[in-house]
């Protein structure tokens, strides 16, 4: 059966219904990405009128390729300073996954066409192609256009003829790159309202129906804004929310396939932006492709602490695990507080207190009202609450059931594990082949991470 996901924005709707609006302050990410140096200064960068295209070769035998555009040097007051940084970040994350990446920064129309032709040639026979675009994009006359940097006027003043003459049609680009490969992933980090990413406007970047074997992922839903910087939400990162958290997912060893990466990024973006940005995806595939294996880390900055069992835990997973352990403990305390009535907890949850919502789910579970517990946990889980995802997986597993979308326990444990939850990691291992050496090692890592999450602050660097 073909998989067709028409609106990951369902997360936000469920979050508003079940958790009462915005969630608790955003947690630390389990695997925050590190930015790549400017592409214009990268070794081997080909210069063209102050713009650059960089080829980052992958390991020998790679059949996964990515074409990454970052257009930000728009004239006439339409510049997007973050787009080249976002493109470089995604290119770096894909390179770590073994993709051969063509990174194109601040390209004019001729340059974009040249890059597409070069990418077609270099990726002939690919098992998977990836297209990423950060920059201005919008719809004119039912056609979606990605805009090069050499526009003749301010974007808000472009007429239809100028758009047709100067823009790159997304449907034609997707069709071209989809030829000769069994799978194409197209990722568009552009505003879906015209004329500018991050600005208010009138015409939305419209829906494009993908061909079989194609996955289309947008930074935001139709008619919604794609934010240009996380700094608007107090995060010290000069990247768009979508690119930042997608790169984070790509760098997580717990995220194995493209659907997991998109789900992880979507849930945290919606939580981080309090629903202002809602990532969206549309796909026509029988099965989502795997991301590719990550190499062993050699970066001292990413090195973790070694436990008594000799197992390494990265600082990011330790910080994320401890954050969620605190949230789970707060919810447990609320659930056990006899002075707190269900009605008072409902009021707290309606004001956006996720721990109160989780406490209500816990009470329902403990008194045997599994239907209500599932409903509440599913709402929190879809909003990105890692502790609720773990509990939802556990409840589904005990009931041998699935949620309203047909997902079973492993699905939610995978997402929770990607957010740094050791308990979910251990349960995933047990749900597989417990006699397998790799599964047993994963189980031990999960136990160690669970212990570290609840360890006293003095036992390690508390985030």
Tab-separated table of C-alpha atoms in Angstrom:
chain	number	residue	atom	x	y	z
A	1	UNK	CA	0.000	0.000	0.000
A	2	UNK	CA	1.262	3.456	-0.845
A	3	UNK	CA	2.094	5.663	2.105
A	4	UNK	CA	0.586	9.132	1.778
A	5	UNK	CA	1.151	11.597	4.593
A	6	UNK	CA	-0.758	14.721	3.736
A	7	UNK	CA	-0.336	16.723	6.921
A	8	UNK	CA	2.172	16.311	9.696
A	9	UNK	CA	0.433	19.433	10.997
A	10	UNK	CA	-1.942	16.938	12.659
A	11	UNK	CA	0.583	16.980	15.501
A	12	UNK	CA	-0.208	20.593	16.284
A	13	UNK	CA	-3.967	20.060	16.196
A	14	UNK	CA	-3.751	17.137	18.591
A	15	UNK	CA	-1.340	19.040	20.809
A	16	UNK	CA	-3.782	21.927	21.130
A	17	UNK	CA	-6.685	19.593	21.877
A	18	UNK	CA	-4.922	17.290	24.303
A	19	UNK	CA	-2.282	19.429	26.009
A	20	UNK	CA	-4.198	22.666	26.160
A	21	UNK	CA	-1.986	24.805	23.925
A	22	UNK	CA	1.723	25.532	24.174
A	23	UNK	CA	3.959	23.087	25.937
A	24	UNK	CA	6.621	23.474	28.620
A	25	UNK	CA	9.883	25.280	27.707
A	26	UNK	CA	11.690	23.380	24.945
A	27	UNK	CA	14.081	20.630	26.055
A	28	UNK	CA	17.709	20.264	25.032
A	29	UNK	CA	18.176	18.204	21.893
A	30	UNK	CA	19.789	14.802	22.186
A	31	UNK	CA	22.082	15.487	19.216
A	32	UNK	CA	22.538	19.209	18.429
A	33	UNK	CA	24.333	19.785	15.122
A	34	UNK	CA	27.480	21.826	14.698
A	35	UNK	CA	27.540	24.364	11.847
A	36	UNK	CA	29.763	23.857	8.838
A	37	UNK	CA	32.239	26.489	7.698
A	38	UNK	CA	31.073	28.854	4.968
A	39	UNK	CA	30.831	27.054	1.656
A	40	UNK	CA	32.601	29.900	-0.098
A	41	UNK	CA	35.704	29.161	1.979
A	42	UNK	CA	35.489	25.391	1.762
A	43	UNK	CA	38.323	23.501	0.056
A	44	UNK	CA	37.632	22.954	-3.601
A	45	UNK	CA	34.892	25.568	-3.825
A	46	UNK	CA	34.311	26.681	-7.390
A	47	UNK	CA	33.867	30.457	-7.546
A	48	UNK	CA	31.386	32.091	-9.906
A	49	UNK	CA	30.680	35.805	-9.602
A	50	UNK	CA	31.038	35.754	-5.824
A	51	UNK	CA	28.920	32.626	-5.468
A	52	UNK	CA	29.999	29.067	-4.932
A	53	UNK	CA	29.333	25.433	-5.665
A	54	UNK	CA	31.149	22.859	-3.552
A	55	UNK	CA	31.407	19.137	-4.207
A	56	UNK	CA	31.885	17.050	-1.074
A	57	UNK	CA	32.735	13.502	-2.216
A	58	UNK	CA	31.436	10.579	-0.192
A	59	UNK	CA	33.135	7.306	0.530
A	60	UNK	CA	33.891	5.025	-2.388
A	61	UNK	CA	30.893	3.138	-3.679
A	62	UNK	CA	28.285	5.606	-2.426
A	63	UNK	CA	25.056	5.605	-4.419
A	64	UNK	CA	23.325	8.304	-2.373
A	65	UNK	CA	23.551	11.855	-3.641
A	66	UNK	CA	22.301	15.254	-2.518
A	67	UNK	CA	21.924	18.604	-4.270
A	68	UNK	CA	21.750	21.342	-1.638
A	69	UNK	CA	20.841	24.951	-2.469
A	70	UNK	CA	21.201	27.867	-0.058
A	71	UNK	CA	20.096	31.124	-1.673
A	72	UNK	CA	20.306	34.161	0.565
A	73	UNK	CA	22.071	36.991	-1.304
A	74	UNK	CA	18.897	38.455	-2.774
A	75	UNK	CA	19.059	42.142	-3.685
A	76	UNK	CA	16.381	44.802	-3.233
A	77	UNK	CA	16.056	44.229	0.515
A	78	UNK	CA	15.062	40.569	0.270
A	79	UNK	CA	18.265	38.977	1.612
A	80	UNK	CA	18.053	35.823	3.747
A	81	UNK	CA	21.210	35.653	5.830
A	82	UNK	CA	20.351	32.255	7.267
A	83	UNK	CA	19.698	30.316	4.056
A	84	UNK	CA	23.368	29.632	3.141
A	85	UNK	CA	24.079	28.602	6.745
A	86	UNK	CA	21.097	26.247	6.730
A	87	UNK	CA	22.228	24.688	3.454
A	88	UNK	CA	25.751	24.190	4.775
A	89	UNK	CA	24.364	22.592	7.932
A	90	UNK	CA	22.200	20.120	6.007
A	91	UNK	CA	25.056	19.375	3.597
A	92	UNK	CA	27.330	18.551	6.523
A	93	UNK	CA	24.736	16.256	8.129
A	94	UNK	CA	24.117	14.420	4.845
A	95	UNK	CA	27.846	14.064	4.237
A	96	UNK	CA	28.157	12.377	7.630
A	97	UNK	CA	25.508	9.894	6.477
A	98	UNK	CA	27.633	8.969	3.464
A	99	UNK	CA	25.960	11.102	0.798
A	100	UNK	CA	27.950	12.710	-1.986
A	101	UNK	CA	26.846	16.311	-1.727
A	102	UNK	CA	26.796	19.146	-4.243
A	103	UNK	CA	26.421	22.323	-2.163
A	104	UNK	CA	25.358	25.391	-4.168
A	105	UNK	CA	25.283	28.764	-2.407
A	106	UNK	CA	23.755	32.043	-3.670
A	107	UNK	CA	23.184	30.836	-7.214
A	108	UNK	CA	21.703	32.840	-10.058
A	109	UNK	CA	19.289	31.268	-12.543
A	110	UNK	CA	21.989	30.042	-14.926
A	111	UNK	CA	23.982	28.711	-11.992
A	112	UNK	CA	21.038	26.740	-10.629
A	113	UNK	CA	20.427	25.196	-14.040
A	114	UNK	CA	24.106	24.291	-14.348
A	115	UNK	CA	24.068	22.738	-10.888
A	116	UNK	CA	21.028	20.607	-11.709
A	117	UNK	CA	22.666	19.356	-14.916
A	118	UNK	CA	25.922	18.591	-13.104
A	119	UNK	CA	24.040	16.794	-10.345
A	120	UNK	CA	22.124	14.684	-12.855
A	121	UNK	CA	25.396	13.560	-14.400
A	122	UNK	CA	27.249	12.846	-11.162
A	123	UNK	CA	24.307	10.929	-9.640
A	124	UNK	CA	23.500	8.701	-12.606
A	125	UNK	CA	22.549	5.265	-11.285
A	126	UNK	CA	21.817	6.595	-7.786
A	127	UNK	CA	19.731	4.502	-5.411
A	128	UNK	CA	18.566	7.725	-3.741
A	129	UNK	CA	18.679	11.417	-4.609
A	130	UNK	CA	18.046	14.255	-2.174
A	131	UNK	CA	17.152	17.838	-3.117
A	132	UNK	CA	17.284	20.557	-0.461
A	133	UNK	CA	16.442	24.218	-1.035
A	134	UNK	CA	16.633	27.112	1.430
A	135	UNK	CA	15.604	30.491	0.081
A	136	UNK	CA	12.602	32.309	-1.349
A	137	UNK	CA	9.848	30.211	-2.892
A	138	UNK	CA	6.193	30.801	-3.686
A	139	UNK	CA	3.345	30.047	-6.068
A	140	UNK	CA	2.179	31.843	-9.182
A	141	UNK	CA	-0.691	30.521	-11.290
A	142	UNK	CA	-0.767	27.099	-9.618
A	143	UNK	CA	2.966	26.519	-10.173
A	144	UNK	CA	5.583	26.558	-7.408
A	145	UNK	CA	8.803	28.466	-8.015
A	146	UNK	CA	12.171	28.395	-6.252
A	147	UNK	CA	13.907	31.715	-6.706
A	148	UNK	CA	17.562	32.307	-7.682
A	149	UNK	CA	19.377	35.345	-6.280
A	150	UNK	CA	19.552	37.416	-9.498
A	151	UNK	CA	15.988	38.704	-9.470
A	152	UNK	CA	15.311	41.884	-11.460
A	153	UNK	CA	13.258	43.545	-8.716
A	154	UNK	CA	12.146	43.197	-5.123
A	155	UNK	CA	10.180	39.990	-4.661
A	156	UNK	CA	7.057	41.871	-3.651
A	157	UNK	CA	7.170	43.770	-6.951
A	158	UNK	CA	7.688	40.842	-9.315
A	159	UNK	CA	4.948	40.348	-11.865
A	160	UNK	CA	3.890	36.981	-13.245
A	161	UNK	CA	6.093	37.230	-16.312
A	162	UNK	CA	9.152	38.013	-14.192
A	163	UNK	CA	8.456	35.029	-11.968
A	164	UNK	CA	8.016	32.688	-14.932
A	165	UNK	CA	11.202	33.988	-16.573
A	166	UNK	CA	13.392	34.034	-13.476
A	167	UNK	CA	12.147	31.237	-11.209
A	168	UNK	CA	12.844	27.495	-11.207
A	169	UNK	CA	9.628	25.472	-11.320
A	170	UNK	CA	9.576	22.973	-8.488
A	171	UNK	CA	7.411	20.417	-10.299
A	172	UNK	CA	9.793	20.337	-13.274
A	173	UNK	CA	12.833	20.084	-10.998
A	174	UNK	CA	11.305	17.223	-8.999
A	175	UNK	CA	10.307	15.409	-12.188
A	176	UNK	CA	13.817	15.810	-13.647
A	177	UNK	CA	15.623	14.549	-10.560
A	178	UNK	CA	13.128	11.724	-10.080
A	179	UNK	CA	14.084	10.160	-13.402
A	180	UNK	CA	16.553	7.292	-13.269
A	181	UNK	CA	16.403	6.748	-9.503
A	182	UNK	CA	14.020	4.619	-7.420
A	183	UNK	CA	13.679	7.279	-4.708
A	184	UNK	CA	13.811	11.074	-4.466
A	185	UNK	CA	13.584	13.138	-1.282
A	186	UNK	CA	12.854	16.843	-1.874
A	187	UNK	CA	13.138	19.171	1.137
A	188	UNK	CA	11.960	22.768	0.787
A	189	UNK	CA	12.777	25.221	3.587
A	190	UNK	CA	10.923	28.180	2.102
A	191	UNK	CA	7.960	30.195	3.255
A	192	UNK	CA	4.660	28.887	1.939
A	193	UNK	CA	3.254	32.384	1.692
A	194	UNK	CA	4.652	34.799	-0.868
A	195	UNK	CA	6.790	36.807	-1.210
A	196	UNK	CA	9.386	35.950	1.416
A	197	UNK	CA	10.503	33.309	3.885
A	198	UNK	CA	9.718	34.683	7.319
A	199	UNK	CA	7.457	37.532	6.081
A	200	UNK	CA	3.706	37.967	5.763
A	201	UNK	CA	2.242	37.817	2.262
A	202	UNK	CA	-0.643	36.718	0.096
A	203	UNK	CA	-0.087	33.727	-2.197
A	204	UNK	CA	0.877	30.375	-0.721
A	205	UNK	CA	3.485	27.956	-2.001
A	206	UNK	CA	0.975	25.366	-3.135
A	207	UNK	CA	0.659	21.625	-2.780
A	208	UNK	CA	2.530	19.497	-5.297
A	209	UNK	CA	1.383	15.919	-5.820
A	210	UNK	CA	4.475	13.699	-5.847
A	211	UNK	CA	5.110	10.933	-8.328
A	212	UNK	CA	5.604	7.390	-7.096
A	213	UNK	CA	8.921	7.026	-5.309
A	214	UNK	CA	9.007	10.706	-4.299
A	215	UNK	CA	8.917	12.254	-0.834
A	216	UNK	CA	8.197	15.985	-0.554
A	217	UNK	CA	8.959	17.617	2.785
A	218	UNK	CA	8.226	21.265	3.479
A	219	UNK	CA	9.430	23.361	6.397
A	220	UNK	CA	5.862	24.485	6.953
A	221	UNK	CA	2.281	23.714	5.943
A	222	UNK	CA	0.514	25.413	3.008
A	223	UNK	CA	-0.169	29.068	3.696
A	224	UNK	CA	2.075	29.124	6.772
A	225	UNK	CA	5.308	30.941	7.596
A	226	UNK	CA	8.699	29.208	7.702
A	227	UNK	CA	10.709	31.041	10.341
A	228	UNK	CA	14.203	32.169	9.398
A	229	UNK	CA	15.949	32.022	12.782
A	230	UNK	CA	15.663	30.179	16.075
A	231	UNK	CA	16.828	33.302	17.889
A	232	UNK	CA	13.247	34.556	17.772
A	233	UNK	CA	12.513	31.797	20.296
A	234	UNK	CA	15.531	32.326	22.521
A	235	UNK	CA	17.696	29.569	21.026
A	236	UNK	CA	21.329	30.513	20.436
A	237	UNK	CA	21.508	29.282	16.838
A	238	UNK	CA	21.578	31.198	13.551
A	239	UNK	CA	19.539	28.597	11.685
A	240	UNK	CA	15.926	28.121	10.729
A	241	UNK	CA	14.042	25.841	13.141
A	242	UNK	CA	13.340	23.234	10.473
A	243	UNK	CA	16.873	22.920	9.125
A	244	UNK	CA	18.392	22.950	12.598
A	245	UNK	CA	16.252	20.151	13.978
A	246	UNK	CA	16.276	18.149	10.742
A	247	UNK	CA	20.082	18.212	10.815
A	248	UNK	CA	19.899	17.158	14.455
A	249	UNK	CA	17.734	14.171	13.513
A	250	UNK	CA	20.055	13.227	10.646
A	251	UNK	CA	22.948	13.147	13.119
A	252	UNK	CA	21.128	10.971	15.630
A	253	UNK	CA	22.121	7.300	15.626
A	254	UNK	CA	18.645	6.407	16.833
A	255	UNK	CA	17.074	7.823	13.645
A	256	UNK	CA	17.446	5.245	10.883
A	257	UNK	CA	15.037	6.235	8.096
A	258	UNK	CA	13.787	9.388	6.409
A	259	UNK	CA	10.304	9.182	7.902
A	260	UNK	CA	11.791	9.046	11.400
A	261	UNK	CA	13.962	12.079	10.621
A	262	UNK	CA	11.017	14.112	9.354
A	263	UNK	CA	8.784	13.117	12.267
A	264	UNK	CA	11.468	13.962	14.809
A	265	UNK	CA	12.138	17.352	13.208
A	266	UNK	CA	8.438	18.167	12.825
A	267	UNK	CA	7.519	17.422	16.413
A	268	UNK	CA	10.315	19.493	17.941
A	269	UNK	CA	9.781	22.407	15.500
A	270	UNK	CA	6.118	22.632	16.442
A	271	UNK	CA	6.955	22.435	20.125
A	272	UNK	CA	9.789	24.972	19.818
A	273	UNK	CA	7.656	27.483	17.880
A	274	UNK	CA	4.491	26.833	19.897
A	275	UNK	CA	2.687	25.779	16.734
A	276	UNK	CA	3.610	28.859	14.679
A	277	UNK	CA	5.466	26.635	12.205
A	278	UNK	CA	4.032	23.271	11.199
A	279	UNK	CA	6.259	21.065	9.001
A	280	UNK	CA	4.387	19.148	6.345
A	281	UNK	CA	5.119	16.131	4.183
A	282	UNK	CA	3.588	14.338	1.218
A	283	UNK	CA	4.915	11.017	-0.040
A	284	UNK	CA	4.150	8.279	-2.529
A	285	UNK	CA	6.380	5.395	-1.499
A	286	UNK	CA	5.934	1.770	-0.518
A	287	UNK	CA	8.645	2.116	2.096
A	288	UNK	CA	10.673	5.064	3.312
A	289	UNK	CA	14.376	4.789	2.427
A	290	UNK	CA	17.031	4.357	5.075
A	291	UNK	CA	19.273	7.308	5.877
A	292	UNK	CA	22.556	5.423	5.741
A	293	UNK	CA	24.963	4.569	8.539
A	294	UNK	CA	26.800	7.158	10.613
A	295	UNK	CA	30.550	6.726	11.140
A	296	UNK	CA	32.085	6.474	14.588
A	297	UNK	CA	32.557	9.965	16.016
A	298	UNK	CA	36.119	11.279	16.037
A	299	UNK	CA	35.242	14.810	17.174
A	300	UNK	CA	36.571	15.407	20.726
A	301	UNK	CA	33.867	18.023	21.244
A	302	UNK	CA	31.262	15.306	20.778
A	303	UNK	CA	32.999	12.763	22.968
A	304	UNK	CA	30.891	11.574	25.846
A	305	UNK	CA	31.491	10.413	29.383
A	306	UNK	CA	32.340	6.792	30.093
A	307	UNK	CA	30.277	4.947	32.693
A	308	UNK	CA	31.335	2.174	35.047
A	309	UNK	CA	30.316	-0.355	32.400
A	310	UNK	CA	32.614	1.288	29.862
A	311	UNK	CA	29.714	2.603	27.777
A	312	UNK	CA	29.912	6.142	26.428
A	313	UNK	CA	27.071	8.622	26.834
A	314	UNK	CA	27.308	11.851	24.877
A	315	UNK	CA	26.747	15.088	26.806
A	316	UNK	CA	23.749	15.825	24.580
A	317	UNK	CA	21.982	12.553	25.415
A	318	UNK	CA	22.827	12.956	29.086
A	319	UNK	CA	21.351	16.475	29.114
A	320	UNK	CA	18.230	15.426	27.217
A	321	UNK	CA	17.748	12.353	29.396
A	322	UNK	CA	17.991	14.387	32.584
A	323	UNK	CA	15.596	17.016	31.290
A	324	UNK	CA	12.922	14.447	30.476
A	325	UNK	CA	13.541	12.576	33.718
A	326	UNK	CA	12.771	15.792	35.595
A	327	UNK	CA	9.580	16.311	33.584
A	328	UNK	CA	8.460	12.727	34.238
A	329	UNK	CA	9.174	13.105	37.958
A	330	UNK	CA	7.221	16.362	38.144
A	331	UNK	CA	4.268	14.682	36.448
A	332	UNK	CA	4.490	11.716	38.811
A	333	UNK	CA	4.512	14.066	41.820
A	334	UNK	CA	1.416	15.850	40.528
A	335	UNK	CA	-0.363	12.554	39.877
A	336	UNK	CA	0.318	11.350	43.436
A	337	UNK	CA	-0.612	14.640	45.112
A	338	UNK	CA	-3.933	13.901	46.783
A	339	UNK	CA	-4.672	17.602	47.203
A	340	UNK	CA	-4.727	18.053	43.414
A	341	UNK	CA	-8.112	17.177	41.977
A	342	UNK	CA	-8.522	16.095	38.377
A	343	UNK	CA	-10.366	19.353	37.766
A	344	UNK	CA	-7.427	21.438	38.988
A	345	UNK	CA	-5.036	19.437	36.824
A	346	UNK	CA	-7.355	19.932	33.847
A	347	UNK	CA	-7.135	23.696	34.415
A	348	UNK	CA	-3.331	23.523	34.494
A	349	UNK	CA	-3.244	21.411	31.345
A	350	UNK	CA	-5.559	23.868	29.592
A	351	UNK	CA	-3.011	26.602	30.341
A	352	UNK	CA	-0.303	24.599	28.565
A	353	UNK	CA	1.202	22.649	31.484
A	354	UNK	CA	2.361	19.419	29.860
A	355	UNK	CA	3.279	17.852	33.203
A	356	UNK	CA	-0.293	18.309	34.428
A	357	UNK	CA	-1.546	16.676	31.227
A	358	UNK	CA	0.848	13.767	31.751
A	359	UNK	CA	-0.269	13.481	35.382
A	360	UNK	CA	-3.881	13.124	34.223
A	361	UNK	CA	-2.842	10.399	31.788
A	362	UNK	CA	-1.008	8.638	34.613
A	363	UNK	CA	-4.073	8.756	36.866
A	364	UNK	CA	-6.289	7.372	34.106
A	365	UNK	CA	-3.819	4.563	33.461
A	366	UNK	CA	-3.558	3.633	37.140
A	367	UNK	CA	-7.309	3.491	37.666
A	368	UNK	CA	-7.733	1.277	34.605
A	369	UNK	CA	-9.199	3.816	32.191
A	370	UNK	CA	-6.859	2.843	29.375
A	371	UNK	CA	-8.929	4.546	26.665
A	372	UNK	CA	-8.564	7.929	28.367
A	373	UNK	CA	-4.887	7.284	29.123
A	374	UNK	CA	-4.218	6.427	25.475
A	375	UNK	CA	-6.054	9.531	24.298
A	376	UNK	CA	-4.091	11.825	26.584
A	377	UNK	CA	-0.726	10.168	25.970
A	378	UNK	CA	-1.203	10.199	22.214
A	379	UNK	CA	-1.918	13.930	22.222
A	380	UNK	CA	1.227	14.651	24.240
A	381	UNK	CA	3.311	12.220	22.192
A	382	UNK	CA	2.310	13.833	18.914
A	383	UNK	CA	3.271	17.205	20.378
A	384	UNK	CA	6.814	15.913	20.946
A	385	UNK	CA	6.744	15.018	24.666
A	386	UNK	CA	9.402	12.303	24.968
A	387	UNK	CA	8.262	10.950	28.345
A	388	UNK	CA	4.709	10.609	27.007
A	389	UNK	CA	6.056	8.858	23.909
A	390	UNK	CA	7.800	6.325	26.119
A	391	UNK	CA	4.683	5.756	28.227
A	392	UNK	CA	2.454	5.517	25.153
A	393	UNK	CA	4.706	2.845	23.691
A	394	UNK	CA	4.655	0.936	26.972
A	395	UNK	CA	0.860	1.075	27.239
A	396	UNK	CA	0.364	0.035	23.606
A	397	UNK	CA	2.809	-2.835	24.104
A	398	UNK	CA	0.996	-4.056	27.223
A	399	UNK	CA	-2.336	-3.937	25.402
A	400	UNK	CA	-0.910	-5.436	22.185
A	401	UNK	CA	-2.634	-2.510	20.491
A	402	UNK	CA	-1.952	0.385	18.137
A	403	UNK	CA	-2.794	4.085	18.332
A	404	UNK	CA	-5.352	5.974	16.238
A	405	UNK	CA	-2.921	6.138	13.306
A	406	UNK	CA	-2.029	2.451	13.488
A	407	UNK	CA	1.379	2.981	15.095
A	408	UNK	CA	2.550	0.362	17.585
A	409	UNK	CA	4.870	0.543	20.573
A	410	UNK	CA	8.138	0.420	18.618
A	411	UNK	CA	7.207	3.530	16.646
A	412	UNK	CA	6.914	5.687	19.763
A	413	UNK	CA	9.921	4.125	21.467
A	414	UNK	CA	12.023	4.935	18.421
A	415	UNK	CA	11.045	8.606	18.576
A	416	UNK	CA	11.585	8.782	22.335
A	417	UNK	CA	14.967	7.088	22.040
A	418	UNK	CA	15.989	9.653	19.412
A	419	UNK	CA	15.197	12.341	22.002
A	420	UNK	CA	17.604	10.809	24.515
A	421	UNK	CA	15.327	8.516	26.560
A	422	UNK	CA	17.334	5.530	27.777
A	423	UNK	CA	14.240	3.641	28.936
A	424	UNK	CA	12.829	3.745	25.405
A	425	UNK	CA	16.179	2.612	24.019
A	426	UNK	CA	16.211	-0.385	26.349
A	427	UNK	CA	12.614	-1.322	25.551
A	428	UNK	CA	13.336	-1.140	21.826
A	429	UNK	CA	16.179	-3.584	22.288
A	430	UNK	CA	14.006	-5.994	24.263
A	431	UNK	CA	11.262	-5.776	21.643
A	432	UNK	CA	13.736	-7.063	19.067
A	433	UNK	CA	15.889	-10.168	19.203
A	434	UNK	CA	17.067	-10.289	22.794
A	435	UNK	CA	19.656	-12.977	22.009
A	436	UNK	CA	21.427	-10.814	19.462
A	437	UNK	CA	24.687	-9.306	20.732
A	438	UNK	CA	23.942	-5.881	19.241
A	439	UNK	CA	20.467	-5.851	20.788
A	440	UNK	CA	21.888	-6.760	24.177
A	441	UNK	CA	24.428	-3.944	23.896
A	442	UNK	CA	21.626	-1.506	23.051
A	443	UNK	CA	19.694	-2.779	26.060
A	444	UNK	CA	22.689	-2.145	28.321
A	445	UNK	CA	23.163	1.339	26.894
A	446	UNK	CA	19.517	2.080	27.566
A	447	UNK	CA	19.816	0.922	31.169
A	448	UNK	CA	22.936	3.016	31.711
A	449	UNK	CA	21.300	6.093	30.193
A	450	UNK	CA	18.247	5.582	32.387
A	451	UNK	CA	20.458	5.371	35.474
A	452	UNK	CA	22.394	8.479	34.442
A	453	UNK	CA	19.171	10.412	33.836
A	454	UNK	CA	18.045	9.913	37.434
A	455	UNK	CA	21.508	10.138	39.012
A	456	UNK	CA	22.122	12.972	41.500
A	457	UNK	CA	23.517	16.151	39.984
A	458	UNK	CA	26.861	15.559	41.658
A	459	UNK	CA	27.312	12.282	39.801
A	460	UNK	CA	27.887	14.092	36.517
A	461	UNK	CA	27.627	17.387	34.741
A	462	UNK	CA	24.083	18.511	35.253
A	463	UNK	CA	22.727	20.423	32.268
